[in-house]
XYZ file of C-alpha atoms in Angstrom:
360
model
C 101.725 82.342 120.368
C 98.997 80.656 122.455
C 95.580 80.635 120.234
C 93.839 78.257 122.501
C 91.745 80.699 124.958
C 90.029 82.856 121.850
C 86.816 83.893 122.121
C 83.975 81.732 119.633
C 83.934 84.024 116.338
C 80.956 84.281 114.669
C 79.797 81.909 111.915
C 79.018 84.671 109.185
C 81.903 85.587 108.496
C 84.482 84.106 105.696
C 87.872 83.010 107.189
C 90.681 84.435 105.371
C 93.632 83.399 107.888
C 93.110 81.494 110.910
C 96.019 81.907 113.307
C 95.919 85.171 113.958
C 91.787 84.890 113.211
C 91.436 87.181 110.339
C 87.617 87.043 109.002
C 84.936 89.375 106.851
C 81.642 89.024 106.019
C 80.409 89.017 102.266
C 79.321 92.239 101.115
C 75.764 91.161 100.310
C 74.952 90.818 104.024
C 76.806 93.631 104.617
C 74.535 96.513 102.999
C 71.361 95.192 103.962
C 71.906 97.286 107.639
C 72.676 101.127 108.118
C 74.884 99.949 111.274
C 76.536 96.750 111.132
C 75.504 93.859 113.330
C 78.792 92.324 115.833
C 78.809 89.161 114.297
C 79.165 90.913 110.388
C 81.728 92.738 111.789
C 85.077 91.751 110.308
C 88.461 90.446 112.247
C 92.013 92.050 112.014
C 94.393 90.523 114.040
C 98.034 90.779 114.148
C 98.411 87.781 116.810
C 96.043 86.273 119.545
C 92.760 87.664 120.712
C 92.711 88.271 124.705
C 89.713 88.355 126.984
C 89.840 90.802 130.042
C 88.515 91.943 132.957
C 86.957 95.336 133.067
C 87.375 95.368 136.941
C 91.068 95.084 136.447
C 91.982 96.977 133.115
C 93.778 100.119 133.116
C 94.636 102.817 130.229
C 97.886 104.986 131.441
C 98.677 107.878 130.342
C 102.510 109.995 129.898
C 104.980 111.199 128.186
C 104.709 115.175 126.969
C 102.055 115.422 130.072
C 102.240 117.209 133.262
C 101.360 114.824 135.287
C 101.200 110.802 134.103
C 97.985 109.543 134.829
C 96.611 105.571 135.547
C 92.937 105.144 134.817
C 90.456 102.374 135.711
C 87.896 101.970 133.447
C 85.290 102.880 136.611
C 88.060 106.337 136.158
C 87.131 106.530 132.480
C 83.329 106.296 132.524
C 82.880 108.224 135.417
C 85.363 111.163 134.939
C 84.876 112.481 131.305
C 81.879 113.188 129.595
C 80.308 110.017 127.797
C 79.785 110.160 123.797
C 79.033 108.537 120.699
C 79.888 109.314 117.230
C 78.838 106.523 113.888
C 81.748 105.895 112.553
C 82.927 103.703 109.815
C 85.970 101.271 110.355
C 87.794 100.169 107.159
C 91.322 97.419 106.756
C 93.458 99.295 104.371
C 93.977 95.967 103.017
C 89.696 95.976 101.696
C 89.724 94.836 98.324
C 93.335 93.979 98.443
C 92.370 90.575 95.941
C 91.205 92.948 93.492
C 94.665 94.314 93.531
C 96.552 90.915 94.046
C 94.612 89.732 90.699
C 96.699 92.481 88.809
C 100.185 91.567 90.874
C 100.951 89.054 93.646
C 100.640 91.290 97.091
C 102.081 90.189 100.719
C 99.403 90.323 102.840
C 95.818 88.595 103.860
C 93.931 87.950 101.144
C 90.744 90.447 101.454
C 87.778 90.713 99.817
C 85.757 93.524 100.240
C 84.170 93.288 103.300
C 86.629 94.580 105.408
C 84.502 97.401 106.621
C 81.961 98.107 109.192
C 79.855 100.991 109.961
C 79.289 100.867 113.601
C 77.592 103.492 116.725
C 80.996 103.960 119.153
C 80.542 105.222 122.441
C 83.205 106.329 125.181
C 84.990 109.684 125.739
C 86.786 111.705 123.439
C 90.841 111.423 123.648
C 91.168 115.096 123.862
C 89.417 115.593 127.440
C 91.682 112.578 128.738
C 94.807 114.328 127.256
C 93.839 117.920 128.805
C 93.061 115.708 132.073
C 96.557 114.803 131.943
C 97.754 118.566 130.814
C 99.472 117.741 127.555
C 102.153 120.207 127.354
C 102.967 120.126 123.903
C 101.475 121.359 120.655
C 103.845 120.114 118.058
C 103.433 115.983 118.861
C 102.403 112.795 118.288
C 100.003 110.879 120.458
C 101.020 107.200 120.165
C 98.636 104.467 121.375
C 99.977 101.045 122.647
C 97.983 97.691 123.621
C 100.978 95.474 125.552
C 98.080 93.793 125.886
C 98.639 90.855 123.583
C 101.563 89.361 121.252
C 102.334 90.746 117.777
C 103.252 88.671 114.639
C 105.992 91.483 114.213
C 106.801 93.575 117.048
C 106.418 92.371 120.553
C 103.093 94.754 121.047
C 100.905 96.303 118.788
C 101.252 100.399 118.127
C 100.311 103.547 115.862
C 100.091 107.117 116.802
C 98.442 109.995 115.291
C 99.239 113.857 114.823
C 98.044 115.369 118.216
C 96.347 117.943 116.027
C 93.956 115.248 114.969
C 93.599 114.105 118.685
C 93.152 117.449 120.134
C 90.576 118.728 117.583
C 87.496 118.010 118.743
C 84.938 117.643 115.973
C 87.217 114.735 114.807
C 85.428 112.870 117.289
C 88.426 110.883 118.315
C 87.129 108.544 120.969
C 88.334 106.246 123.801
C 85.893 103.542 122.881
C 84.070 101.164 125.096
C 80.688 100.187 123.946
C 79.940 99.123 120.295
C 76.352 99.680 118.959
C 74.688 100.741 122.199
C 76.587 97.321 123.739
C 79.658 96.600 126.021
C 82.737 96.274 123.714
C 83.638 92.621 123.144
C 86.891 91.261 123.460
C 87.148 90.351 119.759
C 86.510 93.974 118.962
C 88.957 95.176 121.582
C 87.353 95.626 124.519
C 86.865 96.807 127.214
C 88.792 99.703 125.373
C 90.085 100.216 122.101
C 90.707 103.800 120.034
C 87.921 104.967 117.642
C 89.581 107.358 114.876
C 87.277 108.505 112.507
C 88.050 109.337 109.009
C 91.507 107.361 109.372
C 92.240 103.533 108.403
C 91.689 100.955 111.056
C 95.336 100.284 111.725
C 95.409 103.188 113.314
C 91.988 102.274 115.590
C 94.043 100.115 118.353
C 92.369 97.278 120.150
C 92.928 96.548 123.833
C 94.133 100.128 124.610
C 96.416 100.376 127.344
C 98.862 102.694 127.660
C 98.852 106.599 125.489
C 102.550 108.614 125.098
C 102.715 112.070 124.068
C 105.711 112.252 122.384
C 107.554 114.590 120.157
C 107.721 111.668 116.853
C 105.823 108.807 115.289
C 105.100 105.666 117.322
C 108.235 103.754 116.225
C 106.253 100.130 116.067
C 106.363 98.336 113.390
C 102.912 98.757 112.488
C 103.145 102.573 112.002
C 106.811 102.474 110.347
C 107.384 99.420 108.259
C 103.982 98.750 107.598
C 100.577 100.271 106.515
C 102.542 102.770 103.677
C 101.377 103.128 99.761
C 105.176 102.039 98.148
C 105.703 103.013 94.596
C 105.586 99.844 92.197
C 108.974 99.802 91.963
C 109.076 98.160 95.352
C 107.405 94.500 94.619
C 109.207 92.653 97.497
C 109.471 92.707 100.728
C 113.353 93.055 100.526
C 113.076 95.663 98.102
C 110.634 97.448 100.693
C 113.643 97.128 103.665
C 115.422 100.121 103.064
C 113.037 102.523 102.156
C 110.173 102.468 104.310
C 110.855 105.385 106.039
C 110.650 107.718 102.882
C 107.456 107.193 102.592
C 104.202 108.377 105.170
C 102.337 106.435 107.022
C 98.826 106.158 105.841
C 95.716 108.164 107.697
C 92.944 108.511 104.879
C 92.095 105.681 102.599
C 91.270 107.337 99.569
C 87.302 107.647 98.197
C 86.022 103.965 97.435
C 83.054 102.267 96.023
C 81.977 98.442 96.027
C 78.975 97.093 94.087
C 77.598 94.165 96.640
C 74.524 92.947 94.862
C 73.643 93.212 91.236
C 70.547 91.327 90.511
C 69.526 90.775 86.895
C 65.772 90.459 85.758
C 65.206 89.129 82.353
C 61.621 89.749 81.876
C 62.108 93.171 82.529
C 65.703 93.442 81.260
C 66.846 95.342 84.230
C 69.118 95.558 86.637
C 69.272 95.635 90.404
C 72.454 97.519 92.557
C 73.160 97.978 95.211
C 76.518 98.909 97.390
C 78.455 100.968 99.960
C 80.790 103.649 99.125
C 82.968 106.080 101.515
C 84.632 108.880 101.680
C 88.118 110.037 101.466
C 90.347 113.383 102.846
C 88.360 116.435 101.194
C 84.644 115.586 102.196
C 81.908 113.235 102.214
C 80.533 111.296 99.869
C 78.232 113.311 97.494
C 76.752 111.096 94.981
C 77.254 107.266 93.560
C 77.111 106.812 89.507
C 76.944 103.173 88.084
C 77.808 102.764 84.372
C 76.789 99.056 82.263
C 79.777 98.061 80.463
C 81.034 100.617 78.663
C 82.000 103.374 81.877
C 81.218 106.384 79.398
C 77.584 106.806 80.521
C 76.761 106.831 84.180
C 73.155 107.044 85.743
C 72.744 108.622 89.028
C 72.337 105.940 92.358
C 69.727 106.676 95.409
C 71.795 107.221 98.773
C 69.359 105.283 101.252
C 71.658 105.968 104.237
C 74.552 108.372 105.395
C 74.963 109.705 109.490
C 77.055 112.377 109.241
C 80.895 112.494 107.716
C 82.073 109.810 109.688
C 79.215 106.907 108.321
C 79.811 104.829 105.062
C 77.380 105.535 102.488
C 74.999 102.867 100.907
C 73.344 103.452 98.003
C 71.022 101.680 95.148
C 69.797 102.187 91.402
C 67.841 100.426 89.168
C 69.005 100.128 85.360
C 66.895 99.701 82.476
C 67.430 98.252 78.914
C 70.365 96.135 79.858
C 71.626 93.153 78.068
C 71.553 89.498 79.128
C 75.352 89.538 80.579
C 77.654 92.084 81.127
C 79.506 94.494 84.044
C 78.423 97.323 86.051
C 80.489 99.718 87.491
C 80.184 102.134 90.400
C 82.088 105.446 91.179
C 82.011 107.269 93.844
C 81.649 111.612 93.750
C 82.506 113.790 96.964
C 81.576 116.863 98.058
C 84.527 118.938 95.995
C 83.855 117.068 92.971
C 86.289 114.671 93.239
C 85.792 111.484 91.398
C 86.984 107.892 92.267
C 89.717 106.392 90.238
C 89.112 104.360 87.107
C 92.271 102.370 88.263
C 94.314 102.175 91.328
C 98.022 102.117 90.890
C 99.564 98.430 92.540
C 101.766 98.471 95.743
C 103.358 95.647 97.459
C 101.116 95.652 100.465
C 98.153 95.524 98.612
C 96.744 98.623 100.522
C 94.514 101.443 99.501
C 92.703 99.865 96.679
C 90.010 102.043 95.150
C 89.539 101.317 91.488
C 86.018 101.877 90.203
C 83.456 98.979 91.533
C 82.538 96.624 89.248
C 80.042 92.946 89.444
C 79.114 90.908 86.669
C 76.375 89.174 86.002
């Protein structure tokens, strides 16, 4: 694969694998904006990133339709009502170290910065689909960029339960700007898919071509890839046969990270501050942090949350605490659920949401 005609990539961000350019920012720059600047917006790539021409791209559109469709983006803009929703994109491999440090994991080594919390505008999928008179109720829309070359299938593809795409307050978009701007080609422009609420392997970059159909995109992204395993499965020849008895991902469970803790010794307190998000059964309701011991918890101050689709960041302020020591963060949604203590290892390293934790 031909690496040589990438776009520049921005300087901020750490390099965890160059070729395919896979980058994040640190999580300290990170919370310090509501919606995160392009160049702290982390890289996923699965093979070479491709610069287009918006006079020239096309999306089409077929399968369970009643009529195939072929639309310019001049078709897309024009044709559809224009939207925006803020909308949080998350790797499901963020924090996948954390779980690496337990067992070795196949995969890019993440930290946790593998998130961004960005404005998305385009049109939603489910006026394109009616455009095209979807004709089926029980289906899958999968979404295909030929666009580029995989490390693992020769294009890049996921699909999602047409429920989900027809429903409209999920707010499932056909994305061309980013933060008020045009989409960049290292965040898949001129179009990629915007799925809120589900795990960014889902989002495609480079969008070109959407097939109703009545199963699961069969790319290897969407079956042999992306899936919790049970620990029993620790290599990837153990994992060869049984990939298909297990789901795909859509929700990454409810998370919290602790990016800055900041200790004062004069006044023996202590700083944090972090980002936290939601998983399946609501939005994020309130962030504890516990010193050490994880049996007392003091409530954090939510400083920013945009509706259910946003990340959540969130600070306290800790008295009487010792010279060293941990803090931990949990997360609380709106059905009381509570974020895990622990997070039970898989192979890909996927889905990690043990309690936050930073010493200092």
């Amino acid at each position: 694969m031909d690496y040589s005609n990438e776009p520049e990539h921005s300087e901020l961000l750490v390099v965890q694998a160059q070729e395919p350019f896979n980058a994040e920012p640190l999580s300290a720059a990170l919370v310090e904006f509501q919606l995160t600047p392009e160049e702290l917006v982390y890289c996923r790539n699965h093979g070479p990133v491709r610069q287009f021409s918006e006079d020239d791209y096309t999306l089409t559109v077929k399968g369970m339709v009643g009529k195939e469709v072929t639309l310019s983006m001049r078709d897309i803009k024009t044709m559809f009502p224009q939207t925006r929703v803020v909308a949080a994109l998350q790797c499901a491999g963020n924090r996948r170290n954390e779980m690496g440090a337990i067992k070795r994991v196949h995969g890019v080594g993440w930290n946790d910065g593998v998130i961004a919390n960005c404005s998305w505008g385009g049109v939603k999928l489910c006026d394109v689909l009616k455009y095209a008179e979807i004709q089926h109720d029980n289906a899958h829309v999968c979404f295909t960029s030929y666009a580029t070359l995989c490390q693992d299938d020769t294009y890049y593809g996921s699909s999602i339960p047409v429920e989900r795409a027809m429903n409209t307050e999920n707010d499932v978009l056909l994305a061309f700007e980013m933060n008020h701007e045009a989409l960049s080609a290292e965040h898949g422009g001129p179009l990629r898919l915007v799925v809120p609420g589900v795990l960014g392997a889902r989002w495609v970059k480079w969008l070109d071509t959407i097939i109703v159909s009545p199963d699961e995109s069969p790319n290897f992204y969407q079956q042999r890839d992306y899936k919790v395993l049970p620990p029993t499965i620790e290599t990837k020849a153990d994992a060869k046969d049984v990939w298909s008895k297990y789901p795909a991902i859509e929700s990454l469970p409810l998370n919290s990270v602790i990016a800055l803790a900041v200790h004062h010794p004069s006044s023996s307190s202590l700083f944090v501050k972090g980002y936290a998000v939601p998983g399946s059964s609501g939005n994020v309701a309130s962030v504890e942090v516990s010193i050490n011991d994880g049996e007392s918890w003091v409530s954090a101050k939510i400083t920013y949350q945009k509706g259910r689709w946003s990340w959540t960041l969130w600070e306290a302020e800790v008295t009487d605490v010792p010279q060293s020591g941990t803090v931990f963060s949990r997360a609380i949604d709106e059905l009381g659920r509570v974020q895990n203590k622990e997070c039970v290892w898989n192979m890909r390293g996927v889905a990690y949401n043990a309690w936050g934790h930073k010493s200092w």
